[in-house]
Coordinates of C-alpha atoms in Angstrom, one line a residue:
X1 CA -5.1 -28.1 -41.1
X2 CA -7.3 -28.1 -43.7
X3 CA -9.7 -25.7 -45.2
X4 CA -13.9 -26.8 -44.5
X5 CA -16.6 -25.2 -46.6
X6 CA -20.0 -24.2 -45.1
X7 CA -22.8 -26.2 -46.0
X8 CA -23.9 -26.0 -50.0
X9 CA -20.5 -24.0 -51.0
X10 CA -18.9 -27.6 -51.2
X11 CA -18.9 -29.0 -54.5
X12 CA -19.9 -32.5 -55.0
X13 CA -17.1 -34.6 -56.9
X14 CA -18.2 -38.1 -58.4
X15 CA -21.7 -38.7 -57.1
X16 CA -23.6 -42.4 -57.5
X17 CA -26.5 -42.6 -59.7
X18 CA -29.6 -42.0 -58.8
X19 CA -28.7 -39.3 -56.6
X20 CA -30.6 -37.4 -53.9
X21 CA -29.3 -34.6 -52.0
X22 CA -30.7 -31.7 -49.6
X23 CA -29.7 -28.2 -51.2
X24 CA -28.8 -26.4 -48.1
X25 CA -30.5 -22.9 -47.7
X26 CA -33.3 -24.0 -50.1
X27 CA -33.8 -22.2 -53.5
X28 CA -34.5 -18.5 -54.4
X29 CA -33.8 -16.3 -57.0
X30 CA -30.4 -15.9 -58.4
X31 CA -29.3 -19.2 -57.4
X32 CA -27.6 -21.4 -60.0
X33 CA -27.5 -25.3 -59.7
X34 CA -23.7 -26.6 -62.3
X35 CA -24.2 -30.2 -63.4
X36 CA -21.2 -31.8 -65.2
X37 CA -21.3 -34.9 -66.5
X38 CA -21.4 -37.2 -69.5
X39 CA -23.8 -39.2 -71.7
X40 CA -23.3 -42.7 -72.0
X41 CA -23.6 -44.1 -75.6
X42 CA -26.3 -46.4 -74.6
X43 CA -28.2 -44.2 -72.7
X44 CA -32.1 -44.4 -73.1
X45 CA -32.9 -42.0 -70.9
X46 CA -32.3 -39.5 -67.4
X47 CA -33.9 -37.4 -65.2
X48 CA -32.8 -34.6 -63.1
X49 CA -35.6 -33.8 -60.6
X50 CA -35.9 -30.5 -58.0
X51 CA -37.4 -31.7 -55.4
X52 CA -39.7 -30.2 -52.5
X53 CA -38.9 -33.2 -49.6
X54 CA -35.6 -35.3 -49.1
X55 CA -37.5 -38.3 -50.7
X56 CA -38.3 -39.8 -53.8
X57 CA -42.4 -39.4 -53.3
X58 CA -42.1 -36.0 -52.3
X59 CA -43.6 -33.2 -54.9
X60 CA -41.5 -32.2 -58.0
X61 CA -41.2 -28.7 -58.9
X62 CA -39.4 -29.4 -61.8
X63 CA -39.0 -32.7 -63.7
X64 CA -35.8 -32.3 -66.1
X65 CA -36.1 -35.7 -68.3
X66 CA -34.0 -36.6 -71.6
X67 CA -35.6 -39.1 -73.5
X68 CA -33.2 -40.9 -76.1
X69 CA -36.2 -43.1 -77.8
X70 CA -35.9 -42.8 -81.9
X71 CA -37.4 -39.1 -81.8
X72 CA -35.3 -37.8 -79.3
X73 CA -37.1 -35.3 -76.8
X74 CA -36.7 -33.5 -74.0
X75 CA -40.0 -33.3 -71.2
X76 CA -40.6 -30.7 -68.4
X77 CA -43.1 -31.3 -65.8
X78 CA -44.4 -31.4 -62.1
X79 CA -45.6 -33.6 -60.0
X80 CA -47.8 -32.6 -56.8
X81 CA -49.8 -35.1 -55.0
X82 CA -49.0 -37.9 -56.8
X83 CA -50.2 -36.5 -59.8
X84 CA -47.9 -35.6 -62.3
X85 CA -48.8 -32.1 -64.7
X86 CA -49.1 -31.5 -68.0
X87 CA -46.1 -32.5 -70.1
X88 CA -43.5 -30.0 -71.7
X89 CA -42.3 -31.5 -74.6
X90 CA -39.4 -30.2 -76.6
X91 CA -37.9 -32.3 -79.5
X92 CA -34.7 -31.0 -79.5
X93 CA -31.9 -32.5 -78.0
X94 CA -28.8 -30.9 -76.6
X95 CA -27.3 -33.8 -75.4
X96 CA -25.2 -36.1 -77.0
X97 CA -24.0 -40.1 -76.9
X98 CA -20.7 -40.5 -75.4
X99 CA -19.7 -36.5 -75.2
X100 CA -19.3 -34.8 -72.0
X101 CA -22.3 -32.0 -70.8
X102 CA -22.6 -28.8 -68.9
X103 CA -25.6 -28.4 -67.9
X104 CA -26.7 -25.2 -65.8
X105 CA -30.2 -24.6 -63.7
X106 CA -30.6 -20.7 -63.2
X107 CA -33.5 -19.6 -61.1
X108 CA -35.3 -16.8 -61.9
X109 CA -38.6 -15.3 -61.3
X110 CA -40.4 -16.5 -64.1
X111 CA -39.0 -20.3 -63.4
X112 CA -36.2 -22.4 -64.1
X113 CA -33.8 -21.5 -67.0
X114 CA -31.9 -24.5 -68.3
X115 CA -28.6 -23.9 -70.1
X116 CA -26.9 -26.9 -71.6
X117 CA -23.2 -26.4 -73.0
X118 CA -23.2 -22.9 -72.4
X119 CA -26.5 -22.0 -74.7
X120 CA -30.0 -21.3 -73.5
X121 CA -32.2 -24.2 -73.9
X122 CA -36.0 -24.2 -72.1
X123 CA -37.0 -22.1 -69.4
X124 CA -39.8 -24.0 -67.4
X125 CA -42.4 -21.8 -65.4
X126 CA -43.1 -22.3 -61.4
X127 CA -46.1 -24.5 -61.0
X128 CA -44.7 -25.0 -57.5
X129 CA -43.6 -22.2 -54.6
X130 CA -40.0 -21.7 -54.9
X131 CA -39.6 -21.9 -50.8
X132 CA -40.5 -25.8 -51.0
X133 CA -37.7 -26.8 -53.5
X134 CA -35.2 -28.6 -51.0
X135 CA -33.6 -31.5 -52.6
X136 CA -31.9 -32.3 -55.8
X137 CA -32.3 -35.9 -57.3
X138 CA -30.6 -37.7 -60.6
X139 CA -30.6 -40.7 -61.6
X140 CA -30.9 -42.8 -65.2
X141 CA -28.5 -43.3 -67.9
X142 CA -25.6 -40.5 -66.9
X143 CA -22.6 -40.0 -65.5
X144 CA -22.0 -37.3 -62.9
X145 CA -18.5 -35.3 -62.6
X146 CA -19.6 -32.6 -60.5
X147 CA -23.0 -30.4 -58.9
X148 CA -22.0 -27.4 -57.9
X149 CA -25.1 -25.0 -56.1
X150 CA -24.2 -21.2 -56.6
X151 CA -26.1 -19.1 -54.0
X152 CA -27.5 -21.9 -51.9
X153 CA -27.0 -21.0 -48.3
X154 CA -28.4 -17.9 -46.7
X155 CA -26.1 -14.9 -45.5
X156 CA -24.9 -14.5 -42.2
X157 CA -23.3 -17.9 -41.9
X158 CA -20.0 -17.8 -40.8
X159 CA -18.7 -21.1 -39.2
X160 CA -17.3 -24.1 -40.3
X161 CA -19.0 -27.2 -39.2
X162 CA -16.9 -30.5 -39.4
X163 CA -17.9 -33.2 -41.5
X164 CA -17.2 -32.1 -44.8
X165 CA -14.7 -31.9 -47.3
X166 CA -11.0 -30.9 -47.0
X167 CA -8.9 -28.4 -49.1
X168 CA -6.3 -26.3 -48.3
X169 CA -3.1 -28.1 -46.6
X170 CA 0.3 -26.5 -44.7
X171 CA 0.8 -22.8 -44.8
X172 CA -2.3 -21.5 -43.7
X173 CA -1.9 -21.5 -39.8
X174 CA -3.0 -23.3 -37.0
X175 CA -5.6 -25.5 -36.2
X176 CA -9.7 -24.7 -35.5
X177 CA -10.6 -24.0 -32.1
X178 CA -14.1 -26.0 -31.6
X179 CA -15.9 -25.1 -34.8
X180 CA -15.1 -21.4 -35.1
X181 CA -14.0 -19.2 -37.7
X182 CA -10.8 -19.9 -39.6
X183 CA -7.9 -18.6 -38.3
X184 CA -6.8 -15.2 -39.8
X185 CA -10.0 -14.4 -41.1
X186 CA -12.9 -12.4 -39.9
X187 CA -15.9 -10.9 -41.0
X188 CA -19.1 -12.1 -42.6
X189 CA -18.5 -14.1 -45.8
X190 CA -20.4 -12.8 -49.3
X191 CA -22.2 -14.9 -51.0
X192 CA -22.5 -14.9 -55.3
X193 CA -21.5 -11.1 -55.4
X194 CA -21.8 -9.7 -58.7
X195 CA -18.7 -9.2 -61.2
X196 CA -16.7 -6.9 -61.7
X197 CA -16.7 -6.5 -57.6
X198 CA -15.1 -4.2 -55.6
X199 CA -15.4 -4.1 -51.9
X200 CA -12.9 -2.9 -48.8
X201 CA -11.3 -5.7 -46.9
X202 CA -12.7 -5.7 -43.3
X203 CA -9.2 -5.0 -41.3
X204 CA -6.7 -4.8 -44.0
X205 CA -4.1 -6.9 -45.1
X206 CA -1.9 -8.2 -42.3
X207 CA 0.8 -11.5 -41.9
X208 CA -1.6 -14.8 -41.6
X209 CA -4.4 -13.0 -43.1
X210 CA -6.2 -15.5 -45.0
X211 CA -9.1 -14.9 -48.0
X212 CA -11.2 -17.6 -49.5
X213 CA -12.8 -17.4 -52.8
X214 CA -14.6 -20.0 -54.4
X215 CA -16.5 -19.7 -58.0
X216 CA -16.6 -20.9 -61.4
X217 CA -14.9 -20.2 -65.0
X218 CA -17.2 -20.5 -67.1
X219 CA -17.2 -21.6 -71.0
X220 CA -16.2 -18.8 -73.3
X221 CA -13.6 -17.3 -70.7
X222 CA -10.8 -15.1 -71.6
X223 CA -9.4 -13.2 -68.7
X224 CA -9.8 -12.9 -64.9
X225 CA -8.4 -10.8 -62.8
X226 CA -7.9 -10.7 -59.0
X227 CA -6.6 -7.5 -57.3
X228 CA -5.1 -6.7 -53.8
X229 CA -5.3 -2.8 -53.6
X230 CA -5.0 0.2 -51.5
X231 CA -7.8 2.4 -52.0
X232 CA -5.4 5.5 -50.5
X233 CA -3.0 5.5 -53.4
X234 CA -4.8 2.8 -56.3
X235 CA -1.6 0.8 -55.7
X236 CA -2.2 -2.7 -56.7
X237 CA 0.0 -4.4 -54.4
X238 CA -0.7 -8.0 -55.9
X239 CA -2.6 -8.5 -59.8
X240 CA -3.4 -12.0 -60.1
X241 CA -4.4 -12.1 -63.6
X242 CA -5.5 -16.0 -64.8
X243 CA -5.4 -16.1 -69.0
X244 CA -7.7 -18.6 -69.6
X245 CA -7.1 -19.1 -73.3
X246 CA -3.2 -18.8 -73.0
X247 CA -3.2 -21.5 -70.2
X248 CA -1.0 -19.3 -67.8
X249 CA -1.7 -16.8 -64.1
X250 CA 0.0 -13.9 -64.7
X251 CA 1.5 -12.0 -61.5
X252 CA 2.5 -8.3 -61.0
X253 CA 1.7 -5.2 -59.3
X254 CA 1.2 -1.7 -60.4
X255 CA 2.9 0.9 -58.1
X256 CA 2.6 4.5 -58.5
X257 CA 0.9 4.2 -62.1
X258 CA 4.0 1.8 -63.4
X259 CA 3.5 -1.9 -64.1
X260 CA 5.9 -3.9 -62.8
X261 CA 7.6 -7.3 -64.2
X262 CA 5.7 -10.2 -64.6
X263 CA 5.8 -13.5 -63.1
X264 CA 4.3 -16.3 -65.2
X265 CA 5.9 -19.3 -64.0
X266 CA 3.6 -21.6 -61.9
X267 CA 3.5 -25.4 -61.5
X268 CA -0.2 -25.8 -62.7
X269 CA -3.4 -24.3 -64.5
X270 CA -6.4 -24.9 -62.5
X271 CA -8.3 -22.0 -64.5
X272 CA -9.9 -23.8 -66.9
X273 CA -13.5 -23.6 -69.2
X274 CA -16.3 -24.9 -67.1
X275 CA -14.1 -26.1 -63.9
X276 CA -14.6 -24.6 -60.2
X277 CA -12.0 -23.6 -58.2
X278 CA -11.6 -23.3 -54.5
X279 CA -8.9 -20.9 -53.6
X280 CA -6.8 -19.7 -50.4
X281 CA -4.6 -16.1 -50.2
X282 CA -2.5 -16.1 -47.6
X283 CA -0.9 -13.1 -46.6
X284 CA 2.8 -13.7 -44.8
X285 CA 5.9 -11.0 -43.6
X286 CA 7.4 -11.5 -47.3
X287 CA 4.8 -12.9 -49.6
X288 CA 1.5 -14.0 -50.6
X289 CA 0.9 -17.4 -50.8
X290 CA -1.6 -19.1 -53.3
X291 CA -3.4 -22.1 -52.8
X292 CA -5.9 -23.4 -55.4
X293 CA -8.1 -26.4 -55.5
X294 CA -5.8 -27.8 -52.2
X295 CA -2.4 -27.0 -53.9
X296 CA 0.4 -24.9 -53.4
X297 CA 0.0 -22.4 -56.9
X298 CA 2.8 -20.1 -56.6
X299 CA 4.3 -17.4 -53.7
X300 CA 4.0 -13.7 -54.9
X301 CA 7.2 -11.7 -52.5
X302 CA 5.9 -8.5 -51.5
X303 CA 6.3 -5.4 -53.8
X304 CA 5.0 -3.0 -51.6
X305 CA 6.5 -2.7 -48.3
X306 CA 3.8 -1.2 -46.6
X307 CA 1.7 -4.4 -47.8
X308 CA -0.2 -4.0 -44.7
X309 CA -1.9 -0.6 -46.5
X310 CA -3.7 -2.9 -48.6
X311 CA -7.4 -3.1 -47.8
X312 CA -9.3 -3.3 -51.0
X313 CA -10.2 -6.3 -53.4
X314 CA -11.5 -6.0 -56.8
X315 CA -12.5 -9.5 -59.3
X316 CA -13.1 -8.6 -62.5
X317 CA -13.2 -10.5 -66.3
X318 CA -14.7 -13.7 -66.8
X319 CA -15.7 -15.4 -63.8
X320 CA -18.7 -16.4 -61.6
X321 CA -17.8 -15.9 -57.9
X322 CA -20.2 -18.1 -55.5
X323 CA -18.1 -17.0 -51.7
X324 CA -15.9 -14.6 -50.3
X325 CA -14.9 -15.2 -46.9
X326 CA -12.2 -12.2 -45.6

């Protein structure tokens, strides 16, 4: 089988330009929109636009648009009507020809914050209701690696519609019975929790439990660290600890105050500056099993024997989490 995301927890890979695409759940506070992409060395100019309507007339609430003309600028503005605003102009660009981009959209109650390459670039006030914002559109002289929306969908949703993208192969259990929840999981999911979190796991730890957690690493990362606890004892049954600078995922477990050995061997990185990962923890008779980004990472054999004591997660270090699902 493979793993489905909800609506607007599924990263888009590769889009054509122009784009324009519905942000599921709509925009609110706290919600991030993660553009990757790169700059063409004969680019002129391109526009990222947050739109109220799933069309190209519909009102802009925020008009994102690069200009690479001889005195290179950057404008802001809104269009409502038909009639565009009053122009933002900032003559400073933070893009450059032929280099790759991150570019981040943080909404907050004063307006739109831009970040571009990790540093703060222009926040651009609400002209326009926040509730209308609906769509996302690009389009110009850029390339597109990924948009990634952070906080998009509304709590409570806890199905998996077909339709969309595929993930996590063999090793996680059967199949889906007619849209439901996936197997060996249960609970509502959590949607862009703060970090460091900690939180009890609904049911414990138990063979075919599966968790899902999906976020980001962003730029300037150093350490991460995932832990499978029991709140009786502090045990950590299973430290997942990704070293981002080092280039390794460190495994052990700490039982009855005492590190133990550490695994380090693994057949890839995928916990790298700027990139999002999607990743499975399946809980078996004899191990964990790890899958990230749809591939088998590494097994973890059980330390604890009463593994099935563990009921607490904690995520802490350098990370931006967007979905839990237990």
């Amino acid at each position: 089988m493979s793993f489905v995301a909800p609506p607007g927890y599924q990263p888009i890979y590769g889009p054509r330009i122009p784009y324009l695409g519905p942000i599921y759940g709509g925009l609110r506070e706290g919600v991030s929109i993660y553009i990757q992409g790169s700059i063409p060395e004969n680019i002129t100019r391109f526009l990222v636009n947050l739109l109220c309507g799933e069309s190209e007339s519909s009102d802009i609430a925020l008009h994102f648009n690069p200009r690479f003309d001889g005195r290179d600028k950057v404008v802001f503005n809104s269009c409502q009507g038909g009639s565009w605003g009053s122009e933002n102009k900032i003559r400073d660009m933070p893009f450059r020809k032929g280099q790759a981009f991150e570019m981040v959209i943080m909404v907050n109650s004063q307006g739109y914050q831009i970040k571009v390459n990790g540093n703060d670039f222009y926040t651009f006030e609400h002209r326009l209701p926040l509730n209308r914002v609906c769509a996302l559109q690009i389009a110009g002289d850029v390339c597109i690696q990924t948009i990634n929306i952070i906080g998009g969908a509304r709590g409570g949703m806890n199905r998996y519609p077909g339709g969309m993208g595929g993930g996590y192969p063999g090793g996680m259990g059967g199949g889906m019975e007619g849209g439901s929840s996936l197997p060996g999981m249960g609970g509502q999911p959590v949607y862009n929790p703060p970090v460091p979190y900690s939180n009890m796991i609904p049911g414990g730890m138990y063979p075919k439990r599966t968790i899902i957690i999906r976020g980001m690493v962003p730029y300037g990362a150093e350490k991460i660290a995932i832990n499978f606890k029991v709140s009786r004892s502090r045990d950590i049954a299973f430290h997942m600890n990704p070293r981002v600078r080092e280039g390794i995922v460190v495994r052990n477990s700490m039982i009855g105050g005492n590190w133990g050995q550490e695994d380090r061997e693994a057949s890839l990185n995928p916990f790298m500056e700027g990139q999002y990962f999607d990743m499975s923890i399946r809980c078996g008779n004899q191990r964990f099993k790890v899958f990230v980004n749809g591939q088998h990472l590494f097994d973890f054999v059980h330390r604890l024997q009463s593994f099935n004591e563990v009921d607490m997660l904690e995520i802490e270090g350098d990370v931006q989490i967007s979905y839990i699902h237990f």
